[in-house]
Amino acid sequence: MNYVSINFYIFVVLCVILYYVFPMKYRWITILIGNIFFYLTVSSETFIFFLVTGVFSWGLGCLLYVVNKKSVYKEIVTKIVLGGAIVSITIPLFVVKYSSFVINMFTGNIWKEFIMPIGISFYTLQMISYLVDIYREKHEPEYNFLKYMLYISFFPQIIQGPISRYEQMKQQLYHGNQFEERKFVKGIQLIIWGFFLKFMIADKASIIVDTIFNDYDVYVGWYVVLAGALYSIQLYTDFLACVTISQGVAALFGIEIMDNFNHPYMATSIKDFWRRWHISLSSWLRDYIYIPLGGNRKGKICKYINLMLTFGVSGVWHGVGYKYIFWGMLHGIYQIIEDITAPIINRVYHRLKIGKDCHIRKWLARFITLISVMIAWIIFRADSLRIGLHMLKNMLALSNTTILFDGSILNLGLSYKQMLVLLCSIGILIVVSVLQEKIELREYILNMNIVCRWGIYICVILTIMIFGTYGLGYNAQDFIYGGF
Amino acid sequence: MHKKRFFLRGILFVGILSLCICCVNSVLMPKYFYDNDWPTSSTYIGFYEMKKNTIDVIFLGSSHAVAAFSPQELYNEEGIRGYSLACEQQNMLTSYYWLKECLRYQTPKVVVLETRMLFDFFDNEVMNTTEECTRKAFDYMHWSKVKMEAVRDICNADKEQTIESYLFPNIRYHDRWENLTVNDFIFNRDSAHCELKGQAVMKWHSPGTEYEMIYEDGLKEKSEMHEFSQLYFEKIVNLCNDKNIELLLVKTPCKSSNSSKRYYTMVEYVEGKDIQYIDFNEQKLYEKINYNYEQDNADTDHVGFSGARKVTRYIGELLKEYYFIESTVDEQWEKTREYYQQLDL
């Protein structure tokens, strides 16, 4: 059962019906039952592991609060408890994810990998933020264990986030929500849009991306550029699709999940990119790693070290292997270069009398940011760091410009018609993104008359049904970020 | 009140959407009508148009059966009302479930089963034949308990299949949008042509030479039956027993180095059972019906139009003499006489 399977939606419909049938006070119980059912269906073998981690982190939260309030040596004891709690919660993540890699690195022996509990990378961060916020006295611990489990196992977001904070969620999760027609329909709109992104763009683009990355030795120059560009689109739309579907499903219960993206490829700098990409992770890294390390308060050198450490953690979090660490560090280096060169660039623009609002300046900055991000994505997607660097080297052989016009691109797995559908879908994504900047698009559709409104919904559903990449004959791609 | 209105609107929306999805699916579903070499869709659409309890003989089997059995010839010659539910690469599971489906509407007295699919056909396929052909055979079966059972069995046997893809054919066929033709949109016109009642007419001849009959004094080696096929074959036998239907096993003329082995396997199988097996590759029978492989076969595996006449006429005689099927005048076969005669011109 995944977020794009029929079984999942049968399950969601049953959950929603139960939710609104139950009295307000007990509605949270139906979601909790749904969470448990979902977890058992997707990964029953790791449920006990998840449950034990939940009990442990919940107990530590209560202990931390008690120690914080009543301990004589409050400062030291709470720090020790918090430190111990974070280490003990993080250890399972490291063991499950990295033990095989580390043993292989030091001994050369290949170890059998552990079964990965679903959402471990995401719920571990949620648990840490929950404990740190208790320590910071931002909120009290949740004394009801079942309610705590409801927060860390919320099924629409457990597989791929976003990493919601306890404070954002508790009110919505625990106090039953009234049925609101507009909110409900907006949820359905989000689910449909999520399917569009996944089947019309991400999974179509993946066919070309896989062809080139799987045969990286054969493809050089513009092929690698194409693969990089399409992978950038694939990763974005795939992740956005999952988050959009999560938001949509949550909205059916009247729950709002935070946005995880804000048009990241419109960023004018790498710093700006990280404010727009995977917002819940970026803000988590900022609040629980970068700022506690000192942020930018302790001078330039310290700031750069903190940046490298934070992005190093980001790389390690994303996956196992040198390529992820390199990818994280590369983003750290980008930001340091940006920081160092910013005064020089500003001076050049000032001399040329080009202001900050100048469109050419903005688009140039966007272009440079996009290329930098794309280069990093190539490393991220490649099977290993060595292959990624090899591909980047191959990318420099840009003499094969003709492949862009002579039909060679059509031999990469997508026919001419499929390619046209992909381009049109990307076009629709751009138009929708631009419109979203100007109007609240979902609200706008909701305010249309019933014929137009239903016409739009039915057209989009049928379009996905006919032109989407899914079903038998295709290897339905799991959501990429679910693998992290 | 507000919630109730929303709920009713929701139902209306789902209704309209379902209608649109059905329309799209009917366009996307592949169609194999009379103008196709293997008119599988016509065969099954035509079957449902037959009046209840009017068919006396049902033919089942793979393309070998589609080409070799001519229900119209059978009617013209012997007045026996037959219908061929055979189709391209029809494996034993498909034969079994189409027989079950047939029994919901008809009460046949005899089932004639072509035996080619009892033996290995596609080694790497669990059900002995390709997924595409199995699906083709079930696409036009009406939804009922029988179809649900069949789909469940198919999905159990072949883990790559899903029940959802049978419920929503777009999951299987959505990539057909690239190859749609005008015929996909006006299928109601073509689907009306079911005159041949399941027969595929093959009027070409390129069977090659070096055909070998099965001689009585030849080596009596045997070959293994396909395990999965045998399982469903036994179900067919049991179903026929339960319903008091006679089962006639037939092997149509074809060129194969394994013909003899298969023949002796089948002879051994029917020994002591109340089932008759005839093989048109066997010397005596081959000569008795005056068969000429080079002239009567369309290709190495399939019987041509003239061959189908010879094979069907012999089966007709058998049905009359041994199974006591009586001649009947039926408008459903009468009105397609002319169509069939024109094919002979």
mmCIF file with all atom_site columns, N, CA, C and O in Angstrom, chain B residues 314-342:
data_model
loop_
_atom_site.group_PDB
_atom_site.id
_atom_site.type_symbol
_atom_site.label_atom_id
_atom_site.label_alt_id
_atom_site.label_comp_id
_atom_site.label_asym_id
_atom_site.label_entity_id
_atom_site.label_seq_id
_atom_site.pdbx_PDB_ins_code
_atom_site.Cartn_x
_atom_site.Cartn_y
_atom_site.Cartn_z
_atom_site.occupancy
_atom_site.B_iso_or_equiv
_atom_site.pdbx_formal_charge
_atom_site.auth_seq_id
_atom_site.auth_comp_id
_atom_site.auth_asym_id
_atom_site.auth_atom_id
_atom_site.pdbx_PDB_model_num
ATOM 1   N N  . TYR B 1 314 ? -16.073 -34.195 -40.107 1.00 0.00 ? 314 TYR B N  1
ATOM 2   C CA . TYR B 1 314 ? -15.844 -35.471 -39.415 1.00 0.00 ? 314 TYR B CA 1
ATOM 3   C C  . TYR B 1 314 ? -16.386 -35.400 -37.982 1.00 0.00 ? 314 TYR B C  1
ATOM 4   O O  . TYR B 1 314 ? -17.058 -36.323 -37.509 1.00 0.00 ? 314 TYR B O  1
ATOM 5   N N  . ILE B 1 315 ? -16.093 -34.272 -37.318 1.00 0.00 ? 315 ILE B N  1
ATOM 6   C CA . ILE B 1 315 ? -16.579 -34.125 -35.931 1.00 0.00 ? 315 ILE B CA 1
ATOM 7   C C  . ILE B 1 315 ? -18.107 -34.151 -35.912 1.00 0.00 ? 315 ILE B C  1
ATOM 8   O O  . ILE B 1 315 ? -18.735 -34.734 -35.023 1.00 0.00 ? 315 ILE B O  1
ATOM 9   N N  . GLY B 1 316 ? -18.696 -33.542 -36.942 1.00 0.00 ? 316 GLY B N  1
ATOM 10  C CA . GLY B 1 316 ? -20.153 -33.519 -37.054 1.00 0.00 ? 316 GLY B CA 1
ATOM 11  C C  . GLY B 1 316 ? -20.733 -34.935 -37.097 1.00 0.00 ? 316 GLY B C  1
ATOM 12  O O  . GLY B 1 316 ? -21.714 -35.255 -36.414 1.00 0.00 ? 316 GLY B O  1
ATOM 13  N N  . GLU B 1 317 ? -20.081 -35.755 -37.926 1.00 0.00 ? 317 GLU B N  1
ATOM 14  C CA . GLU B 1 317 ? -20.551 -37.157 -38.040 1.00 0.00 ? 317 GLU B CA 1
ATOM 15  C C  . GLU B 1 317 ? -20.447 -37.864 -36.685 1.00 0.00 ? 317 GLU B C  1
ATOM 16  O O  . GLU B 1 317 ? -21.354 -38.584 -36.268 1.00 0.00 ? 317 GLU B O  1
ATOM 17  N N  . LEU B 1 318 ? -19.313 -37.597 -36.038 1.00 0.00 ? 318 LEU B N  1
ATOM 18  C CA . LEU B 1 318 ? -19.060 -38.215 -34.729 1.00 0.00 ? 318 LEU B CA 1
ATOM 19  C C  . LEU B 1 318 ? -20.120 -37.782 -33.714 1.00 0.00 ? 318 LEU B C  1
ATOM 20  O O  . LEU B 1 318 ? -20.644 -38.592 -32.937 1.00 0.00 ? 318 LEU B O  1
ATOM 21  N N  . LEU B 1 319 ? -20.419 -36.492 -33.733 1.00 0.00 ? 319 LEU B N  1
ATOM 22  C CA . LEU B 1 319 ? -21.395 -35.953 -32.777 1.00 0.00 ? 319 LEU B CA 1
ATOM 23  C C  . LEU B 1 319 ? -22.752 -36.599 -32.990 1.00 0.00 ? 319 LEU B C  1
ATOM 24  O O  . LEU B 1 319 ? -23.488 -36.861 -32.048 1.00 0.00 ? 319 LEU B O  1
ATOM 25  N N  . LYS B 1 320 ? -23.060 -36.876 -34.213 1.00 0.00 ? 320 LYS B N  1
ATOM 26  C CA . LYS B 1 320 ? -24.353 -37.459 -34.532 1.00 0.00 ? 320 LYS B CA 1
ATOM 27  C C  . LYS B 1 320 ? -24.401 -38.944 -34.178 1.00 0.00 ? 320 LYS B C  1
ATOM 28  O O  . LYS B 1 320 ? -25.328 -39.405 -33.521 1.00 0.00 ? 320 LYS B O  1
ATOM 29  N N  . GLU B 1 321 ? -23.333 -39.628 -34.583 1.00 0.00 ? 321 GLU B N  1
ATOM 30  C CA . GLU B 1 321 ? -23.324 -41.089 -34.409 1.00 0.00 ? 321 GLU B CA 1
ATOM 31  C C  . GLU B 1 321 ? -23.071 -41.520 -32.966 1.00 0.00 ? 321 GLU B C  1
ATOM 32  O O  . GLU B 1 321 ? -23.700 -42.437 -32.469 1.00 0.00 ? 321 GLU B O  1
ATOM 33  N N  . TYR B 1 322 ? -22.086 -40.903 -32.351 1.00 0.00 ? 322 TYR B N  1
ATOM 34  C CA . TYR B 1 322 ? -21.703 -41.367 -31.015 1.00 0.00 ? 322 TYR B CA 1
ATOM 35  C C  . TYR B 1 322 ? -22.326 -40.575 -29.871 1.00 0.00 ? 322 TYR B C  1
ATOM 36  O O  . TYR B 1 322 ? -22.444 -41.073 -28.756 1.00 0.00 ? 322 TYR B O  1
ATOM 37  N N  . TYR B 1 323 ? -22.634 -39.333 -30.133 1.00 0.00 ? 323 TYR B N  1
ATOM 38  C CA . TYR B 1 323 ? -23.167 -38.506 -29.036 1.00 0.00 ? 323 TYR B CA 1
ATOM 39  C C  . TYR B 1 323 ? -24.656 -38.206 -29.230 1.00 0.00 ? 323 TYR B C  1
ATOM 40  O O  . TYR B 1 323 ? -25.260 -37.501 -28.424 1.00 0.00 ? 323 TYR B O  1
ATOM 41  N N  . PHE B 1 324 ? -25.162 -38.685 -30.334 1.00 0.00 ? 324 PHE B N  1
ATOM 42  C CA . PHE B 1 324 ? -26.610 -38.588 -30.618 1.00 0.00 ? 324 PHE B CA 1
ATOM 43  C C  . PHE B 1 324 ? -27.152 -37.157 -30.549 1.00 0.00 ? 324 PHE B C  1
ATOM 44  O O  . PHE B 1 324 ? -28.217 -36.899 -29.997 1.00 0.00 ? 324 PHE B O  1
ATOM 45  N N  . ILE B 1 325 ? -26.377 -36.225 -31.080 1.00 0.00 ? 325 ILE B N  1
ATOM 46  C CA . ILE B 1 325 ? -26.864 -34.844 -31.145 1.00 0.00 ? 325 ILE B CA 1
ATOM 47  C C  . ILE B 1 325 ? -27.793 -34.739 -32.355 1.00 0.00 ? 325 ILE B C  1
ATOM 48  O O  . ILE B 1 325 ? -27.413 -35.104 -33.480 1.00 0.00 ? 325 ILE B O  1
ATOM 49  N N  . GLU B 1 326 ? -28.965 -34.214 -32.095 1.00 0.00 ? 326 GLU B N  1
ATOM 50  C CA . GLU B 1 326 ? -29.956 -34.181 -33.176 1.00 0.00 ? 326 GLU B CA 1
ATOM 51  C C  . GLU B 1 326 ? -29.882 -32.897 -33.995 1.00 0.00 ? 326 GLU B C  1
ATOM 52  O O  . GLU B 1 326 ? -29.448 -31.857 -33.500 1.00 0.00 ? 326 GLU B O  1
ATOM 53  N N  . SER B 1 327 ? -30.365 -33.021 -35.219 1.00 0.00 ? 327 SER B N  1
ATOM 54  C CA . SER B 1 327 ? -30.435 -31.832 -36.099 1.00 0.00 ? 327 SER B CA 1
ATOM 55  C C  . SER B 1 327 ? -31.546 -30.915 -35.613 1.00 0.00 ? 327 SER B C  1
ATOM 56  O O  . SER B 1 327 ? -32.595 -31.383 -35.171 1.00 0.00 ? 327 SER B O  1
ATOM 57  N N  . THR B 1 328 ? -31.284 -29.651 -35.711 1.00 0.00 ? 328 THR B N  1
ATOM 58  C CA . THR B 1 328 ? -32.303 -28.671 -35.316 1.00 0.00 ? 328 THR B CA 1
ATOM 59  C C  . THR B 1 328 ? -32.254 -27.519 -36.312 1.00 0.00 ? 328 THR B C  1
ATOM 60  O O  . THR B 1 328 ? -31.185 -27.170 -36.811 1.00 0.00 ? 328 THR B O  1
ATOM 61  N N  . VAL B 1 329 ? -33.404 -26.945 -36.558 1.00 0.00 ? 329 VAL B N  1
ATOM 62  C CA . VAL B 1 329 ? -33.403 -25.732 -37.390 1.00 0.00 ? 329 VAL B CA 1
ATOM 63  C C  . VAL B 1 329 ? -33.448 -24.542 -36.457 1.00 0.00 ? 329 VAL B C  1
ATOM 64  O O  . VAL B 1 329 ? -34.319 -24.442 -35.593 1.00 0.00 ? 329 VAL B O  1
ATOM 65  N N  . ASP B 1 330 ? -32.472 -23.690 -36.602 1.00 0.00 ? 330 ASP B N  1
ATOM 66  C CA . ASP B 1 330 ? -32.395 -22.527 -35.702 1.00 0.00 ? 330 ASP B CA 1
ATOM 67  C C  . ASP B 1 330 ? -32.079 -21.282 -36.510 1.00 0.00 ? 330 ASP B C  1
ATOM 68  O O  . ASP B 1 330 ? -31.119 -21.253 -37.303 1.00 0.00 ? 330 ASP B O  1
ATOM 69  N N  . GLU B 1 331 ? -32.866 -20.283 -36.295 1.00 0.00 ? 331 GLU B N  1
ATOM 70  C CA . GLU B 1 331 ? -32.747 -19.029 -37.046 1.00 0.00 ? 331 GLU B CA 1
ATOM 71  C C  . GLU B 1 331 ? -31.362 -18.391 -36.882 1.00 0.00 ? 331 GLU B C  1
ATOM 72  O O  . GLU B 1 331 ? -30.822 -17.780 -37.804 1.00 0.00 ? 331 GLU B O  1
ATOM 73  N N  . GLN B 1 332 ? -30.766 -18.600 -35.713 1.00 0.00 ? 332 GLN B N  1
ATOM 74  C CA . GLN B 1 332 ? -29.470 -17.963 -35.430 1.00 0.00 ? 332 GLN B CA 1
ATOM 75  C C  . GLN B 1 332 ? -28.363 -18.458 -36.355 1.00 0.00 ? 332 GLN B C  1
ATOM 76  O O  . GLN B 1 332 ? -27.433 -17.738 -36.673 1.00 0.00 ? 332 GLN B O  1
ATOM 77  N N  . TRP B 1 333 ? -28.498 -19.727 -36.794 1.00 0.00 ? 333 TRP B N  1
ATOM 78  C CA . TRP B 1 333 ? -27.512 -20.273 -37.739 1.00 0.00 ? 333 TRP B CA 1
ATOM 79  C C  . TRP B 1 333 ? -27.997 -20.101 -39.181 1.00 0.00 ? 333 TRP B C  1
ATOM 80  O O  . TRP B 1 333 ? -27.194 -19.972 -40.085 1.00 0.00 ? 333 TRP B O  1
ATOM 81  N N  . GLU B 1 334 ? -29.306 -20.106 -39.343 1.00 0.00 ? 334 GLU B N  1
ATOM 82  C CA . GLU B 1 334 ? -29.873 -19.957 -40.688 1.00 0.00 ? 334 GLU B CA 1
ATOM 83  C C  . GLU B 1 334 ? -29.483 -18.615 -41.298 1.00 0.00 ? 334 GLU B C  1
ATOM 84  O O  . GLU B 1 334 ? -29.091 -18.540 -42.445 1.00 0.00 ? 334 GLU B O  1
ATOM 85  N N  . LYS B 1 335 ? -29.556 -17.575 -40.472 1.00 0.00 ? 335 LYS B N  1
ATOM 86  C CA . LYS B 1 335 ? -29.338 -16.234 -41.051 1.00 0.00 ? 335 LYS B CA 1
ATOM 87  C C  . LYS B 1 335 ? -27.860 -15.950 -41.349 1.00 0.00 ? 335 LYS B C  1
ATOM 88  O O  . LYS B 1 335 ? -27.535 -14.951 -41.988 1.00 0.00 ? 335 LYS B O  1
ATOM 89  N N  . THR B 1 336 ? -26.978 -16.815 -40.890 1.00 0.00 ? 336 THR B N  1
ATOM 90  C CA . THR B 1 336 ? -25.557 -16.581 -41.185 1.00 0.00 ? 336 THR B CA 1
ATOM 91  C C  . THR B 1 336 ? -25.033 -17.535 -42.267 1.00 0.00 ? 336 THR B C  1
ATOM 92  O O  . THR B 1 336 ? -23.861 -17.525 -42.600 1.00 0.00 ? 336 THR B O  1
ATOM 93  N N  . ARG B 1 337 ? -25.918 -18.354 -42.791 1.00 0.00 ? 337 ARG B N  1
ATOM 94  C CA . ARG B 1 337 ? -25.562 -19.294 -43.862 1.00 0.00 ? 337 ARG B CA 1
ATOM 95  C C  . ARG B 1 337 ? -24.929 -18.574 -45.052 1.00 0.00 ? 337 ARG B C  1
ATOM 96  O O  . ARG B 1 337 ? -23.852 -18.921 -45.526 1.00 0.00 ? 337 ARG B O  1
ATOM 97  N N  . GLU B 1 338 ? -25.630 -17.546 -45.486 1.00 0.00 ? 338 GLU B N  1
ATOM 98  C CA . GLU B 1 338 ? -25.215 -16.828 -46.691 1.00 0.00 ? 338 GLU B CA 1
ATOM 99  C C  . GLU B 1 338 ? -23.830 -16.201 -46.501 1.00 0.00 ? 338 GLU B C  1
ATOM 100 O O  . GLU B 1 338 ? -22.972 -16.255 -47.379 1.00 0.00 ? 338 GLU B O  1
ATOM 101 N N  . TYR B 1 339 ? -23.642 -15.618 -45.339 1.00 0.00 ? 339 TYR B N  1
ATOM 102 C CA . TYR B 1 339 ? -22.360 -14.966 -45.027 1.00 0.00 ? 339 TYR B CA 1
ATOM 103 C C  . TYR B 1 339 ? -21.227 -15.990 -45.169 1.00 0.00 ? 339 TYR B C  1
ATOM 104 O O  . TYR B 1 339 ? -20.188 -15.730 -45.764 1.00 0.00 ? 339 TYR B O  1
ATOM 105 N N  . TYR B 1 340 ? -21.472 -17.178 -44.639 1.00 0.00 ? 340 TYR B N  1
ATOM 106 C CA . TYR B 1 340 ? -20.467 -18.239 -44.672 1.00 0.00 ? 340 TYR B CA 1
ATOM 107 C C  . TYR B 1 340 ? -20.219 -18.715 -46.103 1.00 0.00 ? 340 TYR B C  1
ATOM 108 O O  . TYR B 1 340 ? -19.079 -18.936 -46.510 1.00 0.00 ? 340 TYR B O  1
ATOM 109 N N  . GLN B 1 341 ? -21.303 -18.814 -46.854 1.00 0.00 ? 341 GLN B N  1
ATOM 110 C CA . GLN B 1 341 ? -21.160 -19.291 -48.238 1.00 0.00 ? 341 GLN B CA 1
ATOM 111 C C  . GLN B 1 341 ? -20.330 -18.318 -49.070 1.00 0.00 ? 341 GLN B C  1
ATOM 112 O O  . GLN B 1 341 ? -19.551 -18.723 -49.918 1.00 0.00 ? 341 GLN B O  1
ATOM 113 N N  . GLN B 1 342 ? -20.488 -17.047 -48.780 1.00 0.00 ? 342 GLN B N  1
ATOM 114 C CA . GLN B 1 342 ? -19.731 -16.043 -49.524 1.00 0.00 ? 342 GLN B CA 1
ATOM 115 C C  . GLN B 1 342 ? -18.227 -16.170 -49.276 1.00 0.00 ? 342 GLN B C  1
ATOM 116 O O  . GLN B 1 342 ? -17.419 -15.825 -50.134 1.00 0.00 ? 342 GLN B O  1
#
